[in-house]
PDB file of C-alpha atoms in Angstrom:
ATOM      1  CA  MET W 181       0.000   0.000   0.000  1.00 47.00           C
ATOM      2  CA  THR W 182       2.830   2.367   0.867  1.00 53.00           C
ATOM      3  CA  GLY W 183       4.539   1.591  -2.433  1.00 49.00           C
ATOM      4  CA  ARG W 184       1.375   2.477  -4.342  1.00 51.00           C
ATOM      5  CA  ARG W 185       1.104   5.784  -2.518  1.00 49.00           C
ATOM      6  CA  VAL W 186       4.699   6.651  -3.351  1.00 39.00           C
ATOM      7  CA  LEU W 187       4.166   5.670  -6.989  1.00 38.00           C
ATOM      8  CA  GLY W 188       0.983   7.725  -7.155  1.00 44.00           C
ATOM      9  CA  PHE W 189       2.735  10.737  -5.654  1.00 40.00           C
ATOM     10  CA  LEU W 190       5.585  10.506  -8.155  1.00 38.00           C
ATOM     11  CA  VAL W 191       3.147  10.260 -11.072  1.00 41.00           C
ATOM     12  CA  ALA W 192       1.156  13.229  -9.752  1.00 43.00           C
ATOM     13  CA  ARG W 193       4.209  15.440  -9.077  1.00 47.00           C
ATOM     14  CA  PRO W 194       4.191  17.189 -12.482  1.00 50.00           C
ATOM     15  CA  LEU W 195       0.477  17.958 -12.174  1.00 48.00           C
ATOM     16  CA  ILE W 196       0.919  19.236  -8.616  1.00 48.00           C
ATOM     17  CA  ALA W 197       3.824  21.448  -9.732  1.00 46.00           C
ATOM     18  CA  VAL W 198       1.801  22.868 -12.626  1.00 46.00           C
ATOM     19  CA  ALA W 199      -1.139  23.582 -10.295  1.00 48.00           C
ATOM     20  CA  ILE W 200       1.119  25.323  -7.764  1.00 45.00           C
ATOM     21  CA  ALA W 201       2.757  27.352 -10.546  1.00 41.00           C
ATOM     22  CA  ALA W 202      -0.646  28.466 -11.818  1.00 44.00           C
ATOM     23  CA  VAL W 203      -1.733  29.571  -8.348  1.00 44.00           C
ATOM     24  CA  VAL W 204       1.526  31.421  -7.596  1.00 41.00           C
ATOM     25  CA  VAL W 205       1.537  33.205 -10.956  1.00 38.00           C
ATOM     26  CA  GLY W 206      -2.120  34.136 -10.492  1.00 42.00           C
ATOM     27  CA  VAL W 207      -1.419  35.640  -7.078  1.00 42.00           C
ATOM     28  CA  LEU W 208       1.610  37.557  -8.360  1.00 39.00           C
ATOM     29  CA  VAL W 209      -0.468  39.026 -11.195  1.00 40.00           C
ATOM     30  CA  LEU W 210      -2.945  40.347  -8.638  1.00 45.00           C
ATOM     31  CA  VAL W 211      -0.474  41.720  -6.089  1.00 46.00           C
ATOM     32  CA  SER W 212       2.476  42.930  -8.179  1.00 49.00           C
ATOM     33  CA  THR W 213       0.803  44.432 -11.250  1.00 58.00           C
ATOM     34  CA  HIS W 214      -1.793  47.076 -11.942  1.00 73.00           C
ATOM     35  CA  LYS W 215      -4.835  46.470 -14.098  1.00 84.00           C
ATOM     36  CA  GLN W 216      -5.673  48.755 -17.010  1.00 88.00           C
ATOM     37  CA  THR W 217      -7.175  48.720 -20.497  1.00 92.00           C
ATOM     38  CA  THR W 218      -5.481  49.241 -23.841  1.00 94.00           C
ATOM     39  CA  PRO W 219      -6.491  52.179 -26.032  1.00 95.00           C
ATOM     40  CA  VAL W 220      -9.042  51.522 -28.821  1.00 96.00           C
ATOM     41  CA  THR W 221      -9.299  47.747 -28.268  1.00 96.00           C
ATOM     42  CA  LYS W 222     -10.115  48.123 -24.544  1.00 96.00           C
ATOM     43  CA  ARG W 223      -8.370  44.859 -23.683  1.00 94.00           C
ATOM     44  CA  THR W 224      -7.696  44.292 -19.982  1.00 90.00           C
ATOM     45  CA  GLN W 225      -3.978  43.948 -19.288  1.00 87.00           C
ATOM     46  CA  HIS W 226      -1.716  43.618 -16.257  1.00 80.00           C
ATOM     47  CA  VAL W 227       1.663  45.376 -16.145  1.00 80.00           C
ATOM     48  CA  ALA W 228       4.101  45.957 -13.306  1.00 77.00           C
ATOM     49  CA  LEU W 229       6.153  48.846 -14.725  1.00 79.00           C
ATOM     50  CA  SER W 230       4.785  52.363 -14.285  1.00 84.00           C
ATOM     51  CA  ASP W 231       4.614  54.786 -17.212  1.00 86.00           C
ATOM     52  CA  ALA W 232       7.604  56.638 -15.733  1.00 88.00           C
ATOM     53  CA  GLN W 233       9.665  53.437 -15.522  1.00 84.00           C
ATOM     54  CA  GLN W 234       8.778  52.512 -19.101  1.00 86.00           C
ATOM     55  CA  ALA W 235       9.667  56.000 -20.318  1.00 90.00           C
ATOM     56  CA  GLN W 236      13.014  55.778 -18.534  1.00 88.00           C
ATOM     57  CA  LEU W 237      13.818  52.512 -20.315  1.00 88.00           C
ATOM     58  CA  GLY W 238      12.775  54.020 -23.651  1.00 90.00           C
ATOM     59  CA  ASP W 239      14.803  57.199 -23.096  1.00 93.00           C
ATOM     60  CA  GLN W 240      17.904  55.177 -22.226  1.00 93.00           C
ATOM     61  CA  GLN W 241      17.632  53.079 -25.386  1.00 93.00           C
ATOM     62  CA  TYR W 242      16.898  56.167 -27.504  1.00 94.00           C
ATOM     63  CA  ALA W 243      19.974  58.000 -26.174  1.00 95.00           C
ATOM     64  CA  LYS W 244      22.088  54.899 -26.837  1.00 94.00           C
ATOM     65  CA  THR W 245      20.769  54.666 -30.405  1.00 94.00           C
ATOM     66  CA  LEU W 246      21.467  58.338 -31.138  1.00 94.00           C
ATOM     67  CA  GLU W 247      24.990  57.986 -29.753  1.00 95.00           C
ATOM     68  CA  GLN W 248      25.745  54.853 -31.779  1.00 95.00           C
ATOM     69  CA  ASP W 249      24.227  56.194 -35.023  1.00 96.00           C
ATOM     70  CA  ARG W 250      25.104  59.862 -34.607  1.00 95.00           C
ATOM     71  CA  ALA W 251      26.630  60.074 -38.095  1.00 97.00           C
ATOM     72  CA  GLU W 252      23.483  58.615 -39.678  1.00 97.00           C
ATOM     73  CA  ILE W 253      20.974  61.134 -38.289  1.00 97.00           C
ATOM     74  CA  VAL W 254      19.074  62.910 -41.080  1.00 97.00           C
ATOM     75  CA  SER W 255      17.978  66.450 -40.221  1.00 96.00           C
ATOM     76  CA  SER W 256      16.936  67.925 -43.564  1.00 96.00           C
ATOM     77  CA  GLY W 257      15.488  67.048 -46.965  1.00 97.00           C
ATOM     78  CA  SER W 258      12.138  65.783 -48.253  1.00 97.00           C
ATOM     79  CA  GLY W 259      12.291  62.465 -46.382  1.00 97.00           C
ATOM     80  CA  TYR W 260      12.997  64.244 -43.109  1.00 98.00           C
ATOM     81  CA  ALA W 261      10.110  66.661 -43.726  1.00 97.00           C
ATOM     82  CA  GLU W 262       7.718  63.797 -44.502  1.00 98.00           C
ATOM     83  CA  VAL W 263       8.638  61.829 -41.391  1.00 98.00           C
ATOM     84  CA  GLN W 264       8.269  64.902 -39.178  1.00 97.00           C
ATOM     85  CA  ARG W 265       4.941  65.817 -40.783  1.00 97.00           C
ATOM     86  CA  VAL W 266       3.354  62.370 -40.456  1.00 97.00           C
ATOM     87  CA  ALA W 267       4.791  61.664 -37.008  1.00 97.00           C
ATOM     88  CA  ARG W 268       3.465  64.970 -35.683  1.00 97.00           C
ATOM     89  CA  ARG W 269      -0.096  64.072 -36.680  1.00 97.00           C
ATOM     90  CA  ILE W 270       0.089  60.514 -35.336  1.00 97.00           C
ATOM     91  CA  GLU W 271       1.624  61.775 -32.090  1.00 97.00           C
ATOM     92  CA  ALA W 272      -1.203  64.292 -31.669  1.00 96.00           C
ATOM     93  CA  VAL W 273      -3.896  61.600 -31.613  1.00 97.00           C
ATOM     94  CA  ALA W 274      -1.858  58.975 -29.717  1.00 97.00           C
ATOM     95  CA  GLY W 275      -1.025  61.608 -27.125  1.00 96.00           C
ATOM     96  CA  ARG W 276      -4.666  61.653 -26.048  1.00 96.00           C
ATOM     97  CA  ASP W 277      -4.151  58.131 -24.730  1.00 96.00           C
ATOM     98  CA  LYS W 278      -0.716  58.858 -23.249  1.00 94.00           C
ATOM     99  CA  PRO W 279      -0.533  62.558 -22.369  1.00 92.00           C
ATOM    100  CA  ALA W 280       2.656  62.047 -20.323  1.00 90.00           C
ATOM    101  CA  PHE W 281       4.640  60.777 -23.318  1.00 93.00           C
ATOM    102  CA  ARG W 282       7.455  63.074 -24.474  1.00 93.00           C
ATOM    103  CA  TRP W 283       7.302  62.543 -28.215  1.00 96.00           C
ATOM    104  CA  LYS W 284      10.288  62.789 -30.508  1.00 96.00           C
ATOM    105  CA  VAL W 285      11.088  61.291 -33.909  1.00 97.00           C
ATOM    106  CA  THR W 286      14.488  60.717 -35.525  1.00 97.00           C
ATOM    107  CA  LEU W 287      15.222  59.674 -39.097  1.00 98.00           C
ATOM    108  CA  LEU W 288      18.335  57.517 -39.552  1.00 97.00           C
ATOM    109  CA  ARG W 289      20.100  56.913 -42.861  1.00 97.00           C
ATOM    110  CA  LYS W 290      19.860  53.122 -43.008  1.00 95.00           C
ATOM    111  CA  ASN W 291      19.017  50.954 -45.993  1.00 93.00           C
ATOM    112  CA  GLU W 292      16.523  48.881 -44.050  1.00 90.00           C
ATOM    113  CA  ALA W 293      12.723  48.998 -44.190  1.00 88.00           C
ATOM    114  CA  ASN W 294      12.156  49.541 -40.489  1.00 91.00           C
ATOM    115  CA  ALA W 295      10.680  51.881 -37.900  1.00 94.00           C
ATOM    116  CA  TYR W 296       9.903  51.514 -34.214  1.00 94.00           C
ATOM    117  CA  CYS W 297       8.583  53.438 -31.224  1.00 95.00           C
ATOM    118  CA  LEU W 298      10.174  52.994 -27.811  1.00 92.00           C
ATOM    119  CA  PRO W 299       8.209  53.103 -24.554  1.00 92.00           C
ATOM    120  CA  GLY W 300       7.582  56.734 -23.674  1.00 93.00           C
ATOM    121  CA  GLY W 301       7.169  57.977 -27.242  1.00 95.00           C
ATOM    122  CA  LYS W 302      10.596  58.029 -28.896  1.00 95.00           C
ATOM    123  CA  ILE W 303      10.230  57.089 -32.598  1.00 96.00           C
ATOM    124  CA  VAL W 304      13.048  55.965 -34.892  1.00 96.00           C
ATOM    125  CA  VAL W 305      12.536  55.677 -38.661  1.00 97.00           C
ATOM    126  CA  TYR W 306      15.035  54.265 -41.151  1.00 96.00           C
ATOM    127  CA  THR W 307      15.306  55.905 -44.582  1.00 96.00           C
ATOM    128  CA  GLY W 308      14.980  52.458 -46.153  1.00 93.00           C
ATOM    129  CA  ILE W 309      11.271  52.334 -45.359  1.00 93.00           C
ATOM    130  CA  LEU W 310      10.379  55.504 -47.288  1.00 95.00           C
ATOM    131  CA  PRO W 311      10.609  53.961 -50.790  1.00 93.00           C
ATOM    132  CA  VAL W 312       8.406  51.112 -49.503  1.00 90.00           C
ATOM    133  CA  THR W 313       5.720  53.409 -48.063  1.00 94.00           C
ATOM    134  CA  GLY W 314       5.804  55.856 -50.959  1.00 93.00           C
ATOM    135  CA  ASN W 315       3.245  58.315 -49.539  1.00 96.00           C
ATOM    136  CA  ASP W 316       2.134  59.946 -46.302  1.00 97.00           C
ATOM    137  CA  ALA W 317      -0.840  57.629 -45.717  1.00 97.00           C
ATOM    138  CA  ALA W 318       1.304  54.498 -46.001  1.00 96.00           C
ATOM    139  CA  LEU W 319       3.903  55.999 -43.672  1.00 97.00           C
ATOM    140  CA  ALA W 320       1.045  56.807 -41.266  1.00 97.00           C
ATOM    141  CA  THR W 321       0.083  53.121 -41.432  1.00 97.00           C
ATOM    142  CA  VAL W 322       3.571  52.147 -40.285  1.00 96.00           C
ATOM    143  CA  LEU W 323       3.955  54.866 -37.645  1.00 97.00           C
ATOM    144  CA  GLY W 324       0.440  54.315 -36.309  1.00 97.00           C
ATOM    145  CA  HIS W 325       1.283  50.637 -35.826  1.00 96.00           C
ATOM    146  CA  GLU W 326       4.614  51.337 -34.106  1.00 95.00           C
ATOM    147  CA  VAL W 327       3.208  54.057 -31.851  1.00 96.00           C
ATOM    148  CA  ALA W 328       0.370  51.696 -30.882  1.00 96.00           C
ATOM    149  CA  HIS W 329       2.925  49.242 -29.476  1.00 94.00           C
ATOM    150  CA  ALA W 330       4.025  51.996 -27.088  1.00 94.00           C
ATOM    151  CA  THR W 331       0.600  53.315 -26.075  1.00 96.00           C
ATOM    152  CA  ALA W 332      -0.648  49.752 -25.518  1.00 95.00           C
ATOM    153  CA  GLU W 333       2.445  49.100 -23.359  1.00 91.00           C
ATOM    154  CA  HIS W 334       3.348  45.926 -25.207  1.00 90.00           C
ATOM    155  CA  SER W 335       6.987  46.015 -24.069  1.00 85.00           C
ATOM    156  CA  ALA W 336       5.932  46.184 -20.413  1.00 82.00           C
ATOM    157  CA  GLU W 337       3.587  43.257 -20.972  1.00 82.00           C
ATOM    158  CA  ARG W 338       6.368  41.178 -22.514  1.00 81.00           C
ATOM    159  CA  ILE W 339       8.728  41.999 -19.645  1.00 75.00           C
ATOM    160  CA  GLU W 340       6.106  40.961 -17.086  1.00 66.00           C
ATOM    161  CA  ARG W 341       5.264  37.796 -19.007  1.00 69.00           C
ATOM    162  CA  GLN W 342       8.926  36.759 -19.190  1.00 63.00           C
ATOM    163  CA  HIS W 343       9.298  37.373 -15.447  1.00 51.00           C
ATOM    164  CA  LEU W 344       6.269  35.228 -14.610  1.00 45.00           C
ATOM    165  CA  THR W 345       7.395  32.514 -17.035  1.00 51.00           C
ATOM    166  CA  LYS W 346      10.714  32.210 -15.182  1.00 51.00           C
ATOM    167  CA  ILE W 347       8.885  31.850 -11.858  1.00 50.00           C
ATOM    168  CA  ALA W 348       6.525  29.239 -13.284  1.00 43.00           C
ATOM    169  CA  ALA W 349       9.450  27.348 -14.830  1.00 47.00           C
ATOM    170  CA  ALA W 350      11.255  27.193 -11.482  1.00 49.00           C
ATOM    171  CA  ILE W 351       8.163  25.790  -9.753  1.00 48.00           C
ATOM    172  CA  VAL W 352       7.356  23.267 -12.491  1.00 47.00           C
ATOM    173  CA  ALA W 353      11.010  22.225 -12.715  1.00 50.00           C
ATOM    174  CA  GLY W 354      10.918  21.482  -8.998  1.00 51.00           C
ATOM    175  CA  GLY W 355       8.249  18.914  -9.710  1.00 46.00           C
ATOM    176  CA  VAL W 356       9.621  17.323 -12.870  1.00 47.00           C
ATOM    177  CA  ALA W 357      13.284  18.277 -13.288  1.00 49.00           C
ATOM    178  CA  PHE W 358      16.386  17.291 -11.387  1.00 47.00           C
ATOM    179  CA  THR W 359      19.256  18.863 -13.368  1.00 50.00           C
ATOM    180  CA  PRO W 360      20.042  22.374 -14.691  1.00 55.00           C
ATOM    181  CA  ARG W 361      19.601  21.058 -18.234  1.00 55.00           C
ATOM    182  CA  GLN W 362      16.117  19.781 -17.411  1.00 49.00           C
ATOM    183  CA  TYR W 363      15.239  23.139 -15.853  1.00 46.00           C
ATOM    184  CA  LEU W 364      16.333  24.975 -19.011  1.00 50.00           C
ATOM    185  CA  ALA W 365      14.246  22.585 -21.088  1.00 51.00           C
ATOM    186  CA  VAL W 366      11.162  23.286 -18.963  1.00 45.00           C
ATOM    187  CA  ALA W 367      11.744  27.059 -19.154  1.00 49.00           C
ATOM    188  CA  ALA W 368      12.181  26.896 -22.925  1.00 51.00           C
ATOM    189  CA  LEU W 369       9.029  24.812 -23.276  1.00 49.00           C
ATOM    190  CA  LEU W 370       6.922  27.212 -21.211  1.00 44.00           C
ATOM    191  CA  GLY W 371       8.324  30.293 -22.936  1.00 48.00           C
ATOM    192  CA  GLY W 372       8.198  28.922 -26.457  1.00 46.00           C
ATOM    193  CA  ALA W 373       4.650  27.651 -26.165  1.00 45.00           C
ATOM    194  CA  ASP W 374       3.429  31.146 -25.366  1.00 45.00           C
ATOM    195  CA  SER W 375       5.815  33.716 -26.853  1.00 48.00           C
ATOM    196  CA  LEU W 376       5.026  33.478 -30.578  1.00 48.00           C
ATOM    197  CA  PRO W 377       1.209  33.491 -30.275  1.00 53.00           C
ATOM    198  CA  PHE W 378       1.441  36.322 -27.732  1.00 50.00           C
ATOM    199  CA  SER W 379       3.724  38.361 -30.031  1.00 80.00           C
ATOM    200  CA  ARG W 380       1.370  37.821 -32.979  1.00 83.00           C
ATOM    201  CA  SER W 381      -1.547  38.911 -30.790  1.00 89.00           C
ATOM    202  CA  GLN W 382       0.298  42.127 -29.922  1.00 89.00           C
ATOM    203  CA  GLU W 383       1.128  42.739 -33.586  1.00 91.00           C
ATOM    204  CA  SER W 384      -2.529  42.389 -34.563  1.00 93.00           C
ATOM    205  CA  GLU W 385      -3.580  44.687 -31.735  1.00 95.00           C
ATOM    206  CA  ALA W 386      -1.034  47.287 -32.911  1.00 95.00           C
ATOM    207  CA  ASP W 387      -2.514  47.013 -36.416  1.00 95.00           C
ATOM    208  CA  HIS W 388      -5.995  47.640 -34.991  1.00 97.00           C
ATOM    209  CA  ILE W 389      -5.010  50.586 -32.796  1.00 98.00           C
ATOM    210  CA  GLY W 390      -2.721  52.036 -35.470  1.00 97.00           C
ATOM    211  CA  LEU W 391      -5.492  51.906 -38.074  1.00 98.00           C
ATOM    212  CA  VAL W 392      -7.735  54.002 -35.835  1.00 98.00           C
ATOM    213  CA  TYR W 393      -4.863  56.367 -35.028  1.00 98.00           C
ATOM    214  CA  MET W 394      -4.131  57.045 -38.704  1.00 97.00           C
ATOM    215  CA  ALA W 395      -7.842  57.648 -39.337  1.00 97.00           C
ATOM    216  CA  ARG W 396      -8.107  60.064 -36.427  1.00 97.00           C
ATOM    217  CA  ALA W 397      -5.022  61.842 -37.758  1.00 97.00           C
ATOM    218  CA  GLY W 398      -6.795  62.426 -41.080  1.00 96.00           C
ATOM    219  CA  TYR W 399      -5.284  59.656 -43.212  1.00 97.00           C
ATOM    220  CA  GLN W 400      -7.682  57.489 -45.218  1.00 96.00           C
ATOM    221  CA  PRO W 401      -7.590  54.081 -43.450  1.00 97.00           C
ATOM    222  CA  ARG W 402      -8.236  52.208 -46.704  1.00 96.00           C
ATOM    223  CA  GLU W 403      -4.673  53.154 -47.633  1.00 95.00           C
ATOM    224  CA  ALA W 404      -3.500  50.677 -44.972  1.00 96.00           C
ATOM    225  CA  VAL W 405      -4.958  47.836 -47.041  1.00 95.00           C
ATOM    226  CA  ALA W 406      -3.203  49.132 -50.164  1.00 94.00           C
ATOM    227  CA  PHE W 407       0.104  49.361 -48.284  1.00 93.00           C
ATOM    228  CA  TRP W 408      -0.064  45.811 -46.934  1.00 91.00           C
ATOM    229  CA  GLN W 409      -1.086  44.507 -50.344  1.00 90.00           C
ATOM    230  CA  ARG W 410       2.107  46.048 -51.735  1.00 87.00           C
ATOM    231  CA  MET W 411       4.060  44.455 -48.901  1.00 83.00           C
ATOM    232  CA  GLN W 412       2.432  41.104 -49.655  1.00 81.00           C
ATOM    233  CA  ARG W 413       3.440  41.307 -53.318  1.00 81.00           C
ATOM    234  CA  ALA W 414       6.978  42.401 -52.418  1.00 74.00           C
ATOM    235  CA  SER W 415       7.461  39.543 -49.933  1.00 71.00           C
ATOM    236  CA  ARG W 416       5.792  36.817 -52.000  1.00 69.00           C
ATOM    237  CA  GLY W 417       7.629  33.559 -51.492  1.00 61.00           C
ATOM    238  CA  LYS W 418       9.823  35.075 -48.756  1.00 68.00           C
ATOM    239  CA  GLU W 419       7.476  35.030 -45.740  1.00 62.00           C
ATOM    240  CA  PRO W 420       8.103  32.429 -43.043  1.00 55.00           C
ATOM    241  CA  PRO W 421       5.089  30.310 -42.071  1.00 52.00           C
ATOM    242  CA  GLU W 422       2.871  32.301 -39.707  1.00 48.00           C
ATOM    243  CA  PHE W 423       3.217  29.715 -36.920  1.00 45.00           C
ATOM    244  CA  ALA W 424       6.989  30.342 -36.948  1.00 46.00           C
ATOM    245  CA  SER W 425       6.797  34.125 -37.110  1.00 59.00           C
ATOM    246  CA  ASP W 426       6.144  36.738 -34.448  1.00 64.00           C
ATOM    247  CA  HIS W 427       4.142  38.703 -37.036  1.00 69.00           C
ATOM    248  CA  PRO W 428       0.862  37.657 -38.645  1.00 73.00           C
ATOM    249  CA  SER W 429       1.119  36.809 -42.344  1.00 79.00           C
ATOM    250  CA  ASP W 430       0.366  39.668 -44.739  1.00 78.00           C
ATOM    251  CA  ALA W 431      -2.750  37.823 -45.931  1.00 84.00           C
ATOM    252  CA  HIS W 432      -4.159  37.499 -42.396  1.00 88.00           C
ATOM    253  CA  ARG W 433      -3.128  41.053 -41.613  1.00 90.00           C
ATOM    254  CA  ILE W 434      -5.077  42.388 -44.602  1.00 93.00           C
ATOM    255  CA  GLU W 435      -8.090  40.254 -43.715  1.00 95.00           C
ATOM    256  CA  ARG W 436      -8.201  41.642 -40.174  1.00 95.00           C
ATOM    257  CA  ILE W 437      -7.628  45.225 -41.278  1.00 96.00           C
ATOM    258  CA  ARG W 438     -10.591  44.946 -43.631  1.00 97.00           C
ATOM    259  CA  LYS W 439     -12.674  43.797 -40.655  1.00 97.00           C
ATOM    260  CA  TRP W 440     -11.626  46.872 -38.643  1.00 97.00           C
ATOM    261  CA  LEU W 441     -12.147  49.345 -41.503  1.00 97.00           C
ATOM    262  CA  PRO W 442     -15.747  50.337 -40.553  1.00 97.00           C
ATOM    263  CA  GLU W 443     -14.539  51.348 -37.069  1.00 97.00           C
ATOM    264  CA  ALA W 444     -11.612  53.276 -38.546  1.00 97.00           C
ATOM    265  CA  GLN W 445     -13.782  54.947 -41.190  1.00 97.00           C
ATOM    266  CA  ALA W 446     -16.077  56.182 -38.432  1.00 96.00           C
ATOM    267  CA  ALA W 447     -13.048  57.823 -36.797  1.00 96.00           C
ATOM    268  CA  TYR W 448     -11.736  59.285 -40.080  1.00 95.00           C
ATOM    269  CA  THR W 449     -11.636  63.076 -40.242  1.00 83.00           C
ATOM    270  CA  PRO W 450     -11.272  64.022 -43.942  1.00 78.00           C
ATOM    271  CA  ALA W 451     -11.142  67.742 -43.163  1.00 49.00           C
ATOM    272  CA  ARG W 452      -7.637  67.168 -41.763  1.00 47.00           C
ATOM    273  CA  ALA W 453      -6.468  64.909 -44.575  1.00 43.00           C
ATOM    274  CA  ASN W 454      -3.717  65.908 -47.030  1.00 45.00           C
TER     275      ASN W 454
END
């Protein structure tokens, strides 16, 4: 009888560890984070970092970027004027959701189709994206998306999620693992099972919020569909499978944007359009 109890306990250990991990993580979410809603989508989220802490992290990274790429900063010309013009309008509407953000945009001479917005409102645009966007509305599509990541506090969410994943991994590993290698395997399993779908979810949310932002800023939201259709044609045959990417496929992105268009059209203010 004793042997059966021991055997039953050993078999149940992983399940007990998972249950304990779920309870501990649930309690930590309640006591160490604050609850809020994202702009536009009104999704409930839990983050631990305050706006001031996030802004500090963003400012530090922004200063580091400007120092490293000081020679590549563009401060004049048509591309610079376009980026400043579009960013100013996107910032004006996004600032209603985050009035404490200290907005600033920098154009860097880099042959890469990229742009991003750091927590706190610091935007970096690479010159390589301007031939891809081609017009103000398409650039507003990109900047609206990137700014939405910041106003929706996606970086803070990822930081909190990684922290909780490490705690859960330690608890689960205590029930099923006995070596450092086994612990790393458990941590990788827990993180990998969640990270890609969560990243794709954030990307889609940024598309949704950004679409409304560009409309509120006076850019025709239908231009977002045209932009992503161009991106789809340009990347044909080069996209990784969606399950292996932290971004939704262009086809799924376009499908979802079309679904959100009525909401964005209702927010569109043509009197302010170019």
